[in-house]
CSV table of C-alpha atoms in Angstrom, one decimal:
chain,number,residue,atom,x,y,z
A,1,MET,CA,94.2,111.9,117.7
A,2,ALA,CA,93.2,109.0,116.0
A,3,SER,CA,95.3,107.9,112.3
A,4,PRO,CA,92.5,108.0,109.5
A,5,ALA,CA,94.2,105.1,108.3
A,6,ALA,CA,93.9,102.7,111.9
A,7,SER,CA,93.6,99.4,110.5
A,8,SER,CA,94.6,95.7,111.8
A,9,THR,CA,94.4,92.6,109.9
A,10,ARG,CA,90.5,91.9,111.8
A,11,ASP,CA,88.6,95.0,109.5
A,12,LEU,CA,90.8,94.0,105.4
A,13,PRO,CA,89.3,95.2,102.5
A,14,GLN,CA,87.4,92.6,100.3
A,15,PRO,CA,89.5,91.6,97.4
A,16,GLY,CA,90.0,92.4,94.4
A,17,GLY,CA,91.2,96.2,92.9
A,18,LEU,CA,93.9,98.8,92.9
A,19,CYS,CA,96.5,99.1,95.6
A,20,ALA,CA,99.6,102.3,96.1
A,21,ILE,CA,102.2,102.1,98.7
A,22,HIS,CA,103.0,105.6,99.7
A,23,GLN,CA,104.7,107.3,102.1
A,24,PRO,CA,102.7,110.2,103.7
A,25,ASN,CA,103.5,113.3,102.4
A,26,PHE,CA,102.2,116.7,103.6
A,27,LEU,CA,99.9,117.7,100.7
A,28,PRO,CA,101.1,116.0,98.2
A,29,ARG,CA,102.3,116.9,94.8
A,30,LEU,CA,99.2,116.6,92.9
A,31,THR,CA,101.1,112.9,90.8
A,32,THR,CA,101.0,112.1,94.2
A,33,LEU,CA,96.9,112.3,94.8
A,34,ALA,CA,96.9,111.4,91.2
A,35,LYS,CA,98.2,107.8,92.2
A,36,LEU,CA,96.3,107.2,94.9
A,37,PHE,CA,93.3,108.8,93.8
A,38,ALA,CA,93.6,106.8,91.3
A,39,ALA,CA,93.8,103.2,93.4
A,40,ASP,CA,90.8,101.3,95.7
A,41,TYR,CA,93.4,101.0,98.6
A,42,TRP,CA,96.0,103.4,99.6
A,43,ILE,CA,98.7,101.8,102.4
A,44,VAL,CA,100.5,104.2,104.3
A,45,LEU,CA,104.9,102.7,104.3
A,46,ASP,CA,104.9,104.5,108.0
A,47,ASP,CA,107.8,102.2,109.1
A,48,VAL,CA,110.7,103.0,106.2
A,49,GLN,CA,113.8,105.0,107.1
A,50,PHE,CA,112.5,109.5,107.0
A,51,THR,CA,114.0,111.6,104.6
A,52,ARG,CA,114.3,115.5,105.1
A,53,ARG,CA,115.1,115.9,101.3
A,54,ASP,CA,111.7,114.1,100.2
A,55,TYR,CA,107.7,115.3,100.9
A,56,GLN,CA,107.2,114.1,104.2
A,57,HIS,CA,107.7,117.1,106.3
A,58,ARG,CA,107.4,119.5,103.4
A,59,ALA,CA,105.3,121.2,100.8
A,60,ARG,CA,106.0,123.3,97.9
A,61,LEU,CA,103.1,126.2,97.8
A,62,ALA,CA,102.5,127.6,94.5
A,63,ASP,CA,101.0,131.1,94.1
A,64,LEU,CA,97.5,131.3,93.3
A,65,ASP,CA,97.8,133.8,90.5
A,66,ASP,CA,101.3,133.0,89.5
A,67,PRO,CA,102.6,129.6,89.9
A,68,ALA,CA,106.0,129.9,88.8
A,69,ARG,CA,106.1,131.9,92.2
A,70,GLN,CA,106.6,128.8,95.1
A,71,GLN,CA,107.8,129.1,98.5
A,72,TRP,CA,108.2,126.5,100.7
A,73,LEU,CA,105.9,125.0,103.6
A,74,THR,CA,108.3,122.6,106.2
A,75,ILE,CA,107.3,121.8,109.3
A,76,PRO,CA,110.9,121.6,111.3
A,77,THR,CA,110.9,117.9,113.2
A,78,HIS,CA,112.6,116.6,115.2
A,79,LEU,CA,115.0,112.6,114.6
A,80,PRO,CA,114.6,111.3,117.7
A,81,GLY,CA,116.8,107.9,116.7
A,82,GLY,CA,119.3,109.7,114.3
A,83,ARG,CA,118.7,109.2,111.3
A,84,SER,CA,117.9,106.0,111.3
A,85,THR,CA,114.1,107.9,112.6
A,86,LEU,CA,111.1,105.5,111.1
A,87,ILE,CA,109.0,108.1,109.7
A,88,ARG,CA,106.0,107.8,112.3
A,89,ASP,CA,108.5,108.4,115.3
A,90,ALA,CA,109.0,111.9,114.2
A,91,VAL,CA,108.2,114.5,116.0
A,92,ILE,CA,107.2,118.6,115.3
A,93,ASP,CA,109.1,121.1,116.9
A,94,ASP,CA,106.9,123.0,118.6
A,95,PRO,CA,104.0,121.8,116.9
A,96,ASP,CA,102.3,125.4,118.0
A,97,LEU,CA,103.7,127.3,116.1
A,98,ALA,CA,104.0,125.2,113.4
A,99,ARG,CA,100.2,125.3,113.1
A,100,ARG,CA,99.9,128.4,113.3
A,101,ARG,CA,102.7,129.1,110.7
A,102,THR,CA,100.7,126.8,108.4
A,103,ALA,CA,97.0,128.3,108.7
A,104,GLY,CA,99.2,131.5,108.0
A,105,MET,CA,101.3,130.7,104.6
A,106,LEU,CA,98.1,128.4,103.3
A,107,ARG,CA,95.6,131.4,104.1
A,108,GLN,CA,98.7,134.1,102.1
A,109,HIS,CA,98.1,132.0,99.5
A,110,TYR,CA,95.1,130.7,99.2
A,111,GLY,CA,93.1,132.7,100.3
A,112,ALA,CA,91.8,135.1,97.6
A,113,SER,CA,90.4,131.5,96.2
A,114,PRO,CA,86.6,131.1,95.5
A,115,HIS,CA,87.1,128.4,96.7
A,116,TRP,CA,89.3,129.3,100.1
A,117,PRO,CA,86.1,129.1,102.4
A,118,ALA,CA,85.3,124.9,102.0
A,119,LEU,CA,89.2,124.5,101.7
A,120,ALA,CA,89.5,126.2,104.9
A,121,LYS,CA,86.8,124.4,106.3
A,122,ALA,CA,88.0,121.1,105.0
A,123,LEU,CA,91.3,121.4,106.4
A,124,ASP,CA,90.3,122.1,109.2
A,125,PRO,CA,91.6,118.2,110.8
A,126,VAL,CA,95.1,119.0,109.3
A,127,LEU,CA,95.6,122.0,111.6
A,128,ASP,CA,93.6,119.3,113.9
A,129,ALA,CA,96.8,117.6,113.7
A,130,PHE,CA,99.8,118.9,114.7
A,131,SER,CA,98.6,118.9,118.2
A,132,THR,CA,99.5,115.0,118.0
A,133,GLY,CA,103.3,116.4,118.0
A,134,ARG,CA,103.9,114.1,115.0
A,135,THR,CA,104.9,115.0,111.8
A,136,ALA,CA,103.5,112.0,109.4
A,137,ALA,CA,100.1,112.2,111.8
A,138,VAL,CA,99.4,115.6,110.0
A,139,ALA,CA,101.0,114.5,106.6
A,140,GLU,CA,99.0,111.7,106.4
A,141,MET,CA,95.3,113.3,107.8
A,142,SER,CA,96.4,116.4,104.9
A,143,THR,CA,96.4,113.6,102.2
A,144,HIS,CA,92.9,112.7,103.6
A,145,VAL,CA,92.0,115.8,102.9
A,146,LEU,CA,92.5,116.4,100.0
A,147,LEU,CA,91.3,112.5,98.9
A,148,ASP,CA,87.5,112.9,100.9
A,149,LEU,CA,87.8,116.6,98.4
A,150,LEU,CA,87.8,115.0,95.6
A,151,GLY,CA,85.1,112.6,96.4
A,152,TRP,CA,87.1,109.3,97.1
A,153,ARG,CA,86.2,106.7,98.5
A,154,GLY,CA,88.9,104.6,98.3
A,155,GLN,CA,90.5,102.2,102.6
A,156,ILE,CA,93.3,103.5,104.2
A,157,LEU,CA,95.6,100.6,105.8
A,158,THR,CA,98.9,101.4,107.6
A,159,SER,CA,102.3,99.1,106.8
A,160,SER,CA,102.7,98.5,110.1
A,161,ARG,CA,100.2,97.2,111.1
A,162,LEU,CA,100.4,94.2,108.1
A,163,PRO,CA,102.6,91.4,108.2
A,164,ALA,CA,104.9,92.2,105.5
A,165,ARG,CA,108.3,90.5,104.7
A,166,PRO,CA,112.2,92.2,104.2
A,167,GLY,CA,113.4,93.0,101.6
A,168,ARG,CA,112.5,96.1,99.3
A,169,SER,CA,109.7,94.4,96.7
A,170,VAL,CA,108.6,91.6,98.7
A,171,ARG,CA,107.6,93.7,100.8
A,172,LEU,CA,105.1,95.4,98.6
A,173,ALA,CA,104.5,92.7,97.3
A,174,ASP,CA,102.8,91.7,100.5
A,175,LEU,CA,101.5,94.4,101.3
A,176,ALA,CA,99.6,94.2,98.2
A,177,VAL,CA,98.4,91.3,99.2
A,178,ALA,CA,97.0,91.7,102.5
A,179,THR,CA,94.7,94.6,101.3
A,180,GLY,CA,93.7,91.4,98.3
A,181,ALA,CA,94.3,93.8,96.1
A,182,ARG,CA,95.1,91.8,91.7
A,183,THR,CA,96.8,94.9,90.5
A,184,TYR,CA,100.0,97.5,92.2
A,185,LEU,CA,99.7,100.9,90.9
A,186,CYS,CA,103.5,101.6,90.9
A,187,GLY,CA,104.5,105.4,90.4
A,188,THR,CA,107.2,105.5,87.8
A,189,GLY,CA,110.1,106.5,90.3
A,190,GLY,CA,109.2,103.1,91.6
A,191,MET,CA,109.3,101.4,88.3
A,192,THR,CA,113.2,102.1,87.7
A,193,TYR,CA,113.4,100.0,90.9
A,194,LEU,CA,110.7,97.2,91.6
A,195,ASN,CA,111.4,93.4,91.1
A,196,PRO,CA,108.0,92.2,90.1
A,197,SER,CA,108.6,88.4,89.7
A,198,PRO,CA,107.1,88.6,94.0
A,199,PHE,CA,104.4,90.0,92.5
A,200,THR,CA,103.2,87.8,89.9
A,201,ALA,CA,104.5,84.7,92.3
A,202,GLN,CA,101.2,86.0,94.5
A,203,ASN,CA,99.3,86.5,91.4
A,204,ILE,CA,99.3,90.3,91.5
A,205,ALA,CA,99.6,92.6,88.4
A,206,VAL,CA,101.6,95.7,88.4
A,207,ALA,CA,100.9,98.6,86.4
A,208,PRO,CA,102.3,101.9,86.2
A,209,PHE,CA,101.0,105.1,86.8
A,210,ARG,CA,101.6,107.6,84.2
A,211,PRO,CA,100.4,110.7,84.4
A,212,PRO,CA,99.9,113.7,81.6
A,213,THR,CA,102.4,116.3,81.3
A,214,THR,CA,100.6,119.4,79.9
A,215,GLY,CA,97.9,121.1,81.4
A,216,ILE,CA,98.1,121.3,85.0
A,217,TRP,CA,100.1,118.1,85.3
A,218,SER,CA,103.0,120.1,83.5
A,219,THR,CA,104.2,120.8,87.1
A,220,GLY,CA,102.6,118.2,88.7
A,221,ARG,CA,105.4,117.0,90.0
A,222,ARG,CA,106.7,120.0,91.3
A,223,PHE,CA,104.3,121.7,93.9
A,224,SER,CA,101.7,120.9,96.4
A,225,ALA,CA,98.2,120.0,94.4
A,226,LEU,CA,96.3,122.4,96.9
A,227,TRP,CA,96.5,125.1,94.3
A,228,ALA,CA,94.8,123.0,91.2
A,229,LEU,CA,92.4,122.8,94.2
A,230,ALA,CA,92.0,126.5,95.0
A,231,ALA,CA,92.6,127.6,91.4
A,232,LEU,CA,89.6,124.8,90.0
A,233,GLY,CA,88.4,123.9,92.9
A,234,PRO,CA,86.8,120.1,94.0
A,235,GLN,CA,84.5,120.4,91.3
A,236,ALA,CA,86.5,120.5,88.2
A,237,LEU,CA,90.0,118.4,89.9
A,238,THR,CA,87.5,115.8,90.1
A,239,ALA,CA,86.4,115.5,86.9
A,240,ARG,CA,90.2,115.4,85.5
A,241,LEU,CA,91.2,112.8,88.0
A,242,HIS,CA,88.2,110.4,87.1
A,243,GLY,CA,89.1,111.1,83.3
A,244,ARG,CA,92.6,110.2,84.4
A,245,SER,CA,91.7,107.1,86.1
A,246,ALA,CA,89.3,106.1,83.3
């Protein structure tokens, strides 16, 4: 299966707009999805070290009727290079079993939603991505699918296929330059370590992304956005995200 983020320097987007850079997350949280939705370009950061404590291979599913009840859904992942393995090189332990377990848990948690038939159909490419044997392919596809459900019309690129110098902030600035974006959309966590100087040197503004903290957003940093999609439906959630982006 070809990556939905396949990109090269030959098919870069038109200049302008907002750029977000984020690791591929499996069924991402609402705050992560909202940040990407607000951007014109998402650069999939696939060539950094895989972190088991992060969301690259797992998602917290909230119960449809009682979101206080939550359960982890994890893609069993093997790191061929040990702790230094890059995200793009992580492989799935027993992809067929992982696919079946994922399908069963998603149906168990959200099958009672009136929006489930549409969600289940949209999630089929995520289940198909297990056949690649790559954890990152499944995670990236899951984010791509959720963005599609919300009607996002941005462009996806891949960091490993773009030129960039080493150094955390310098590299992020170089990646943003590759998109032609004039603004880098940074999450609140990233703002704590980001050095804005490399962006300023490239004439790129840094804009912090600060999601609301009430209503559906109160737990937006904890569990997968699938709960909001199942509870509200794609159209209602899209309207809220458009309001946040505005």
